[in-house]
mmCIF file of C-alpha atoms (C1' of nucleotides) in Angstrom:
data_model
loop_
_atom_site.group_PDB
_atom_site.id
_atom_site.type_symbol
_atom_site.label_atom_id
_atom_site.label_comp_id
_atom_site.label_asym_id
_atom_site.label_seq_id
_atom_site.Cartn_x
_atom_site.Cartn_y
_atom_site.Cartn_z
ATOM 1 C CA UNK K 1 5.982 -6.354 70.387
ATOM 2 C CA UNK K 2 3.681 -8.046 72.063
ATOM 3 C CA UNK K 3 1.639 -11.042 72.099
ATOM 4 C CA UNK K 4 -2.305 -11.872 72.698
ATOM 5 C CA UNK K 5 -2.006 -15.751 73.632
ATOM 6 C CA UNK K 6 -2.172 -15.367 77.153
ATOM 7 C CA UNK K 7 -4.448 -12.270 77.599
ATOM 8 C CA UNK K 8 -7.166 -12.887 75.322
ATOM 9 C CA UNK K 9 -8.050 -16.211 76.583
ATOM 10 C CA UNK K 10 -11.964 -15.956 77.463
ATOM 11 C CA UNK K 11 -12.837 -19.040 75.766
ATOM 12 C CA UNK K 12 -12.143 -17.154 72.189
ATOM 13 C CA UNK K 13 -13.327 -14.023 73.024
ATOM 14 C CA UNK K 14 -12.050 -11.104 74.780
ATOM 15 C CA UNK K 15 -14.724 -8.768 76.840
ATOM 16 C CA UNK K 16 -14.557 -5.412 77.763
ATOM 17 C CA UNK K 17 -17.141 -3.809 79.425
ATOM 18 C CA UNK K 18 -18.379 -0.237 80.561
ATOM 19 C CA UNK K 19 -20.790 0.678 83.840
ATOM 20 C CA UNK K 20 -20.938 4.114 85.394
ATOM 21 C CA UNK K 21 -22.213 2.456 88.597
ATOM 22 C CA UNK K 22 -22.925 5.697 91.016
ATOM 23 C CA UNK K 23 -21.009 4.719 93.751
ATOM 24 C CA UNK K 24 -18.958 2.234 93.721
ATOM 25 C CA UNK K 25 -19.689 1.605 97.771
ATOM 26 C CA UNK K 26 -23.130 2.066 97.197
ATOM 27 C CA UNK K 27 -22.677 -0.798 94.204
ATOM 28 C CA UNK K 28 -20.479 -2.914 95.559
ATOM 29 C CA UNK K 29 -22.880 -5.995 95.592
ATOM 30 C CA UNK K 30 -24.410 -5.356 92.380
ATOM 31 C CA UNK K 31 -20.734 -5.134 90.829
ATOM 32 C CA UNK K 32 -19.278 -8.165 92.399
ATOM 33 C CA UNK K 33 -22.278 -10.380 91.928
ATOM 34 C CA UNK K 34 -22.534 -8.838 87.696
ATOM 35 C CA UNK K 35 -18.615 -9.535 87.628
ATOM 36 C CA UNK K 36 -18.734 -13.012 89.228
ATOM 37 C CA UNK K 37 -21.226 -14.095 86.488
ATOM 38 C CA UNK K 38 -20.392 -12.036 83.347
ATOM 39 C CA UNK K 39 -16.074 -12.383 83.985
ATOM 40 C CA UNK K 40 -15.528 -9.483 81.250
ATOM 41 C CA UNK K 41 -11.766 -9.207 80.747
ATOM 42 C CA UNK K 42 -11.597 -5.153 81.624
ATOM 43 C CA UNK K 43 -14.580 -3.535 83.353
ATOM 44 C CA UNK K 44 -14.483 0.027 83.084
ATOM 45 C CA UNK K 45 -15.942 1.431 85.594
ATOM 46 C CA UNK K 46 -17.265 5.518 86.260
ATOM 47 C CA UNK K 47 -18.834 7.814 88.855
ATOM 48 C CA UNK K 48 -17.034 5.477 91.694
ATOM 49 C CA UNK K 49 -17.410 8.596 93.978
ATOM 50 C CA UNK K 50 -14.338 7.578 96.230
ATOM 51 C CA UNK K 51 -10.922 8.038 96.537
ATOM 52 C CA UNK K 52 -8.590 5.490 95.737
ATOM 53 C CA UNK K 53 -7.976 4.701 99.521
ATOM 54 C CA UNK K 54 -11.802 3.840 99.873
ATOM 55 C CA UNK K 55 -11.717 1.826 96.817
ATOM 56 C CA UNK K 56 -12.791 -1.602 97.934
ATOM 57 C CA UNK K 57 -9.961 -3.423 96.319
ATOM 58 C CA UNK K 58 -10.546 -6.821 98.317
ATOM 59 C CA UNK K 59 -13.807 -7.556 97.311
ATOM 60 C CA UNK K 60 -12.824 -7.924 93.742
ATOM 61 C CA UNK K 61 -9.634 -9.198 94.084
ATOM 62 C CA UNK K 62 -11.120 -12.222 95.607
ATOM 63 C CA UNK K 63 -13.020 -12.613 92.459
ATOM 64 C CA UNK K 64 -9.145 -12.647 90.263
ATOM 65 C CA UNK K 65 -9.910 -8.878 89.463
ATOM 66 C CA UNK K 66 -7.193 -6.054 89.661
ATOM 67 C CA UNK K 67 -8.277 -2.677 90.425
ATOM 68 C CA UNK K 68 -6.638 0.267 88.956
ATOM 69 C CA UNK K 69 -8.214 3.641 90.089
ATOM 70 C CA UNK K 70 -8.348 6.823 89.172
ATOM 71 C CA UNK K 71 -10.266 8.197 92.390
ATOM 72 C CA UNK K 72 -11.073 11.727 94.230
ATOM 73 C CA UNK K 73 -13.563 12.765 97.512
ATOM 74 C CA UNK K 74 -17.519 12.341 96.424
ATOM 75 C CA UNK K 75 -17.517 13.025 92.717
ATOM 76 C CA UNK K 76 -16.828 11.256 89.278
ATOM 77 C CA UNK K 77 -14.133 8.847 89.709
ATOM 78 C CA UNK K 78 -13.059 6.086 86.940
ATOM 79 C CA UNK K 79 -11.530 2.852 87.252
ATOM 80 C CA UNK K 80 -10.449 -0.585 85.664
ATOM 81 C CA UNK K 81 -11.194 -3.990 86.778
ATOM 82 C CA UNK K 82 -9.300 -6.490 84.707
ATOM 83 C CA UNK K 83 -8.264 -9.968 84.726
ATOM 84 C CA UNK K 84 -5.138 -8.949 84.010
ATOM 85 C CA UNK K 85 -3.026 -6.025 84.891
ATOM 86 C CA UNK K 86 -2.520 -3.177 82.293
ATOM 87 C CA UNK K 87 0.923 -3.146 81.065
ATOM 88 C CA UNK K 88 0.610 0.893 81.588
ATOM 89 C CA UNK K 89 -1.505 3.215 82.924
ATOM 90 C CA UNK K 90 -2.371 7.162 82.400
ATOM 91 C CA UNK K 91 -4.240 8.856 84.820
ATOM 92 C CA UNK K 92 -6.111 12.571 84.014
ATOM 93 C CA UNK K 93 -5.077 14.294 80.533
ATOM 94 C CA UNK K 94 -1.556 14.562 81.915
ATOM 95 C CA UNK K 95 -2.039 18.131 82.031
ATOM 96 C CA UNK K 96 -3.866 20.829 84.522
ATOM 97 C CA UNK K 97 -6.847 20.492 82.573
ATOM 98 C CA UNK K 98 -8.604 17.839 84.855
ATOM 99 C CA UNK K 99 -6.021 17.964 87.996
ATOM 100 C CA UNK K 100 -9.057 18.633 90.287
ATOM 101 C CA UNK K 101 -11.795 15.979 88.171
ATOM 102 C CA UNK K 102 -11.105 12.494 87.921
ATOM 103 C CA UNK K 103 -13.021 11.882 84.330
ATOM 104 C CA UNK K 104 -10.275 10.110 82.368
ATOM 105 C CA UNK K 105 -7.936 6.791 83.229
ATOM 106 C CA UNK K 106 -6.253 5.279 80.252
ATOM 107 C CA UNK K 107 -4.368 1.119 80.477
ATOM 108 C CA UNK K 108 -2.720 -1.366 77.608
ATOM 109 C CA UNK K 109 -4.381 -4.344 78.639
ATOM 110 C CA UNK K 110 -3.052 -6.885 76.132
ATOM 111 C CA UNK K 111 -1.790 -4.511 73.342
ATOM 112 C CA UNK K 112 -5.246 -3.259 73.179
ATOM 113 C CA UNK K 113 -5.297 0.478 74.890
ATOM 114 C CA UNK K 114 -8.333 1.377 76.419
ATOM 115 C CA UNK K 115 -9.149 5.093 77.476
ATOM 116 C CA UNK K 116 -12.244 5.435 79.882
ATOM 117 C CA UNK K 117 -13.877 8.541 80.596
ATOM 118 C CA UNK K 118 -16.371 10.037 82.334
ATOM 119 C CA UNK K 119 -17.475 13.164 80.654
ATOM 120 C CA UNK K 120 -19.071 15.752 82.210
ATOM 121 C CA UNK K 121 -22.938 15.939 82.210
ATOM 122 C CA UNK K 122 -23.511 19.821 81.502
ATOM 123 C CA UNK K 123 -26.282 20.475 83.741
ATOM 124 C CA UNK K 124 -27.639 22.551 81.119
ATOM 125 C CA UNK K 125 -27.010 24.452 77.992
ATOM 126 C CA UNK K 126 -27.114 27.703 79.775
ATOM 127 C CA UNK K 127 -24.797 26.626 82.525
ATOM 128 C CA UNK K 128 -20.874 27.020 82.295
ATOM 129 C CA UNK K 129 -20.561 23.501 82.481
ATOM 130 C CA UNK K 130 -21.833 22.853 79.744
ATOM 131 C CA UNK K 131 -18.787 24.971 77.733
ATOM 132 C CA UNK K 132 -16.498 22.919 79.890
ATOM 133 C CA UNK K 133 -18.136 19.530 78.609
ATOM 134 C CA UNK K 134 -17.639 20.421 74.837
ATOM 135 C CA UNK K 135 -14.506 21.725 75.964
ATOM 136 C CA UNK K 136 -13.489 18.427 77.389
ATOM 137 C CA UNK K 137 -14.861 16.604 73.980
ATOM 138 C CA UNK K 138 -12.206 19.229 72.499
ATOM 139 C CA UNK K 139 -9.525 18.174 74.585
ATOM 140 C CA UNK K 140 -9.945 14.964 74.436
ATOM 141 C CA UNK K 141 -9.658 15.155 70.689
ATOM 142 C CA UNK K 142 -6.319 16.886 70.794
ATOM 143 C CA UNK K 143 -5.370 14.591 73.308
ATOM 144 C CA UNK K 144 -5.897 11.514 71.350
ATOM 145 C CA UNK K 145 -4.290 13.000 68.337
ATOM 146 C CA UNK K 146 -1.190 13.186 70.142
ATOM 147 C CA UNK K 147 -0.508 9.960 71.713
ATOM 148 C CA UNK K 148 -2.356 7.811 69.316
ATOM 149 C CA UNK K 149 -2.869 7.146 65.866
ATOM 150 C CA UNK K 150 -6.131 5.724 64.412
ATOM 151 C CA UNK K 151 -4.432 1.889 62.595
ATOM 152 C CA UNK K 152 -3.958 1.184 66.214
ATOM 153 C CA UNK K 153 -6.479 -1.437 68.291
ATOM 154 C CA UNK K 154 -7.758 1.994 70.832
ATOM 155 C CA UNK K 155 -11.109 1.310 72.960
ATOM 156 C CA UNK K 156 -12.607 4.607 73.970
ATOM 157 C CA UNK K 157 -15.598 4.134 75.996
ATOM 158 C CA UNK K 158 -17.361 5.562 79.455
ATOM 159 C CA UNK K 159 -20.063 7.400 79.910
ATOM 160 C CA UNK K 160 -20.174 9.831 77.364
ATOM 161 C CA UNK K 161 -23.497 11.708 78.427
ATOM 162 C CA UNK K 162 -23.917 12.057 74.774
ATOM 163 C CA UNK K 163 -27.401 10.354 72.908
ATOM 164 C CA UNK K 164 -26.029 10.534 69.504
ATOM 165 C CA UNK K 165 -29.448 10.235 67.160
ATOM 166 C CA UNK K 166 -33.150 10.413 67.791
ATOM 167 C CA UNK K 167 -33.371 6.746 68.325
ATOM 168 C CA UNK K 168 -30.957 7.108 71.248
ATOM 169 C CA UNK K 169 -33.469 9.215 73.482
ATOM 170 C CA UNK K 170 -37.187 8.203 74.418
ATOM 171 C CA UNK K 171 -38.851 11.252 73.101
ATOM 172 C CA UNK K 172 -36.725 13.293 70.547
ATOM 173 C CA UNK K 173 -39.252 16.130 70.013
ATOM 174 C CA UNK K 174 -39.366 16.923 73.635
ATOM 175 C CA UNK K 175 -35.947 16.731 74.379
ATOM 176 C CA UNK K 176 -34.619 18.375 71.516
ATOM 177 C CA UNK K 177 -31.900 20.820 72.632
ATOM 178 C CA UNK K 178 -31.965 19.119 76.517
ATOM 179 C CA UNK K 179 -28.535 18.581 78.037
ATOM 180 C CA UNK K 180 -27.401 15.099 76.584
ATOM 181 C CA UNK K 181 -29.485 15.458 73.107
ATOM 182 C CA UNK K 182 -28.001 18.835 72.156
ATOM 183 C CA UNK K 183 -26.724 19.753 68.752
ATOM 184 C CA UNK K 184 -23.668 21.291 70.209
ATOM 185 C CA UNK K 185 -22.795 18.107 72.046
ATOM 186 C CA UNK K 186 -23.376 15.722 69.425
ATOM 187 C CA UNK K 187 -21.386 17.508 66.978
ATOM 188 C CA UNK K 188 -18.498 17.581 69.486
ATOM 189 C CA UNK K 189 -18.922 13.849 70.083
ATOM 190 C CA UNK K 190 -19.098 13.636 66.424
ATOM 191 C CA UNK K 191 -15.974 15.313 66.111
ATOM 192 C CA UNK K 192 -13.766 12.868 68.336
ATOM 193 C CA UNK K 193 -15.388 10.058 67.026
ATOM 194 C CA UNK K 194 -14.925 11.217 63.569
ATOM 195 C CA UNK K 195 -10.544 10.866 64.502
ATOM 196 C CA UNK K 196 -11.307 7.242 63.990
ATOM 197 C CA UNK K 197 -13.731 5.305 66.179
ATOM 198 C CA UNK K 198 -16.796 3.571 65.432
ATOM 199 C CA UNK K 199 -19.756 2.751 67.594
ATOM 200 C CA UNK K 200 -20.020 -0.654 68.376
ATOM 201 C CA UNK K 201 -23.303 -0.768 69.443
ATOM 202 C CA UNK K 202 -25.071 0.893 66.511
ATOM 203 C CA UNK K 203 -22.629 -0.841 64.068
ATOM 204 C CA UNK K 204 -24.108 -4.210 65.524
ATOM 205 C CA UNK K 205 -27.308 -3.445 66.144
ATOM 206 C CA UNK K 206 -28.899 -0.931 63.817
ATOM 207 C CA UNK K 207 -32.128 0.960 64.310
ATOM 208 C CA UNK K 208 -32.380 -1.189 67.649
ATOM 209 C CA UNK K 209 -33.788 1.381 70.124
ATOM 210 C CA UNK K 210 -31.942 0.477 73.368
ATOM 211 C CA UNK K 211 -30.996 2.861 76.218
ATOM 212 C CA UNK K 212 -28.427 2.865 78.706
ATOM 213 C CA UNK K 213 -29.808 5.075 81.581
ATOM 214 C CA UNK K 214 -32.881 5.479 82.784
ATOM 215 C CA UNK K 215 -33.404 8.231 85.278
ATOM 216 C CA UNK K 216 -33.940 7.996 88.714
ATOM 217 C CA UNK K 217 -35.731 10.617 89.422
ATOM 218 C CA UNK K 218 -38.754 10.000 86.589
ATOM 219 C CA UNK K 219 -41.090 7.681 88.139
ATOM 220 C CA UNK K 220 -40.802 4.054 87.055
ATOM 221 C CA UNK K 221 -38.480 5.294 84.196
ATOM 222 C CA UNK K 222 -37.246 1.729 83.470
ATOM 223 C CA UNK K 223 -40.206 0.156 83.612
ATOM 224 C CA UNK K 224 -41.658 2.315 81.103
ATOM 225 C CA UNK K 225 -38.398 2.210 79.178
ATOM 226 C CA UNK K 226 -37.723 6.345 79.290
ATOM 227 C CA UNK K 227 -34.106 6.009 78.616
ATOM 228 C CA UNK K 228 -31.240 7.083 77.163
ATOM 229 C CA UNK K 229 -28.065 5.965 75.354
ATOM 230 C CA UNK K 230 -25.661 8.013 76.940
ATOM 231 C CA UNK K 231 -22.874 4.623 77.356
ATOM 232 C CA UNK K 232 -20.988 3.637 74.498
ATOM 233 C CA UNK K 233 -17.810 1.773 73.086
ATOM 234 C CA UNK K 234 -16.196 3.102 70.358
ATOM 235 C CA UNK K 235 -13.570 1.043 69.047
ATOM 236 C CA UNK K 236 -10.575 2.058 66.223
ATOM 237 C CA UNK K 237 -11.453 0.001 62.749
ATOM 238 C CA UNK K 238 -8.640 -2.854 63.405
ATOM 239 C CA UNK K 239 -10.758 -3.547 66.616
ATOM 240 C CA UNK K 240 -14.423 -2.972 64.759
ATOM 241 C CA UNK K 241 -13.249 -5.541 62.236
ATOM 242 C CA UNK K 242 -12.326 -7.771 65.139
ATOM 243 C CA UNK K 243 -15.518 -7.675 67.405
ATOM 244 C CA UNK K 244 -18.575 -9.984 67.292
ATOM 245 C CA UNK K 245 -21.500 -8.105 68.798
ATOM 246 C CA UNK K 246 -21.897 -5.513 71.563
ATOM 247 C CA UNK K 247 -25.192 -5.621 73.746
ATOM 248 C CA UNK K 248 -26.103 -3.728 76.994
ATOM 249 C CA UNK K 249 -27.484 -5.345 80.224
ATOM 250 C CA UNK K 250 -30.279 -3.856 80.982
ATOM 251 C CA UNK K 251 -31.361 -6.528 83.435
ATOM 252 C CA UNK K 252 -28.865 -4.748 85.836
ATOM 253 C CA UNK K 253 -31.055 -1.794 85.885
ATOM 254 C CA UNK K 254 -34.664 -3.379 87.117
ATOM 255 C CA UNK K 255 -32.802 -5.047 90.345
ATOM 256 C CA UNK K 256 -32.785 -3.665 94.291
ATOM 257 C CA UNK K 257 -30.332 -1.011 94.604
ATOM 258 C CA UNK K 258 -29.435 -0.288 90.649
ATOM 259 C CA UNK K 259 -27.342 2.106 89.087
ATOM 260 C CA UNK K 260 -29.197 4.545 87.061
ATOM 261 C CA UNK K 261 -27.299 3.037 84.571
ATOM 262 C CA UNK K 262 -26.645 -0.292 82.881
ATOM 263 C CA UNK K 263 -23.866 -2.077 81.791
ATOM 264 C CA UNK K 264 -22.548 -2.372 77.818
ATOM 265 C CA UNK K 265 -20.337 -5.005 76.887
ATOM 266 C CA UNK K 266 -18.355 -5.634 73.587
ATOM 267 C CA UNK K 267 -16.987 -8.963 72.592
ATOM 268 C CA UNK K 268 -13.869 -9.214 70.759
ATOM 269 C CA UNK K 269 -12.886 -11.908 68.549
ATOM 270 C CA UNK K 270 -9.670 -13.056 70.432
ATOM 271 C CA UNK K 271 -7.788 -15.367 68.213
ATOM 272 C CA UNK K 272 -7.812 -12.658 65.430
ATOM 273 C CA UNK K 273 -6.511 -10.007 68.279
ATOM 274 C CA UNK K 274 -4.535 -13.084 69.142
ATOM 275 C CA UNK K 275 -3.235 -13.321 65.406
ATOM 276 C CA UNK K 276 -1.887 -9.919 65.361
ATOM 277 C CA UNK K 277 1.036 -8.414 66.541
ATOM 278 C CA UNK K 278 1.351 -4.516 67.203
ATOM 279 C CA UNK K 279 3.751 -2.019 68.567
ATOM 280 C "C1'" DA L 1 -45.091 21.024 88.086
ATOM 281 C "C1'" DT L 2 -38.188 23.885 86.944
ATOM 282 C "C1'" DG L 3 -40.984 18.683 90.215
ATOM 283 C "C1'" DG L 4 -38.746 13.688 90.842
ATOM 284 C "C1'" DT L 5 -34.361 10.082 93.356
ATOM 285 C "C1'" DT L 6 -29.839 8.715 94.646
ATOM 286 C "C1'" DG L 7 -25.058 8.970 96.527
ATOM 287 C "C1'" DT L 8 -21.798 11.332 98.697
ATOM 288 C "C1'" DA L 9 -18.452 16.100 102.491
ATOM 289 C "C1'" DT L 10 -24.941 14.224 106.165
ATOM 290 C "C1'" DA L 11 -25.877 19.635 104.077
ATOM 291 C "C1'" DA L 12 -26.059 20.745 100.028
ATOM 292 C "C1'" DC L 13 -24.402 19.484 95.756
ATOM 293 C "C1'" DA L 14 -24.200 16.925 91.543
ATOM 294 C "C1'" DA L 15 -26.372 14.023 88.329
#
DNA sequence: ATGGTTGTATAACAA
């Protein structure tokens, strides 16, 4: 049993927030400067491309952030920043399945668990690793059927590298079938989020076209707003029923030195999380 | 145009 008075204290609301930031080294202003003035409750962060050694730990800490990192040598890499520190923590499936990728990290901040991921991009439909990104939608279906159950308050957010709909993508005709607006991929996204999660962004804002990555390497691709909505927070119902909007920052995007991605934030209603009592 | 840019093992990947 536990309570929400002293966690979900954000002036009524609690925050939590997603932002695969390419590098967390590389990002380090951006990130400290976003977190100083935003002050989500849990950032969830992906693609810190570092181990957890090279983690720069003292930066945020000096802001009243804990880091908890799930880390490896030059590639993917997922992490928390949180106000508080999670009560427990799961790193990888728990399994050999991603022993040499670090794509998943899972914390109970505050009775409310929160699994981040990072799931792999595909390259391509052609290219094996695109089998092992359904396959890791797959797993990661079985693996919340296991250790959760669907009444309870679960976050599951990251970057899913998933555009669910034609609205999500800047040109649906021409990228029909393209890694990240694939048939095979949204139906396996489909699949986990059918176990009991809704989308938080759509659910607040529908038919708002709004993308969440821009890539780098299409000339002025923010400017001209050629995006994707690859980041997302699904939330079980109990938290759904609970949150008041969820918006992405896409101010983050146009600075100096941006990720190729922006951040998306949900806000939680925090006395009714306060209100309830779980476990 | 199978291009383009960015971050990391600073050489070649991965996204």
């Amino acid at each position: 049993m536990e309570r929400h008075d002293e966690v979900h204290g954000n002036s009524g609301s609690w925050q939590v927030a997603t932002f695969n930031v390419n590098g967390i080294r590389a990002r380090l202003p951006l990130v400290f400067s976003w977190l100083r003035d935003r002050r989500p409750d849990v950032l969830c962060l992906q693609e810190i491309k570092c181990q957890e050694r090279d983690f720069p730990y003292q930066a945020f800490s000096e802001l009243g952030y804990t880091a908890t990192v799930y880390g490896q040598k030059a590639f993917n890499g997922v992490a928390f920043l949180s106000l508080s520190e999670p009560a427990e923590v799961w790193r990888g499936f728990g399994d050999a399945f991603s022993e040499d990728e670090a794509r998943i990290i899972c914390g109970l901040f505050g009775g409310v668990w929160i699994v981040n991921t990072y799931v792999p991009q595909g390259r391509s439909p052609q290219d094996p690793a695109f089998r092992f990104k359904l396959d890791f939608f797959a797993k990661l279906l079985d693996w919340f059927r296991e250790r959760f159950d669907p009444q309870w308050p679960v976050i599951w957010t990251g970057d899913l590298n998933v555009a669910p709909e034609p609205i999500d993508v800047y040109d649906p005709v021409r990228l029909q079938g393209e890694v990240g607006f694939h048939p095979d991929e949204q139906a396996a996204l489909e699949r986990v989020k059918g176990w009991g999660f809704v989308d938080l962004f759509r659910m607040h804002n529908p038919g708002k076209r709004q993308y969440t990555f821009w890539d780098y390497r299409i000339p002025k691709a923010f400017q001209r707003n050629l995006g994707w909505r690859l980041d997302h927070v699904m939330a079980t119902r109990f938290l759904a029923d609970r949150s008041r909007e969820c918006r992405v920052d896409d101010q983050s995007r146009g600075v100096e030195k941006a990720s190729d991605h922006a951040p998306v934030v949900a806000v939680f209603d925090a006395e009714s999380l306060d209100a309830t009592h779980f476990h």
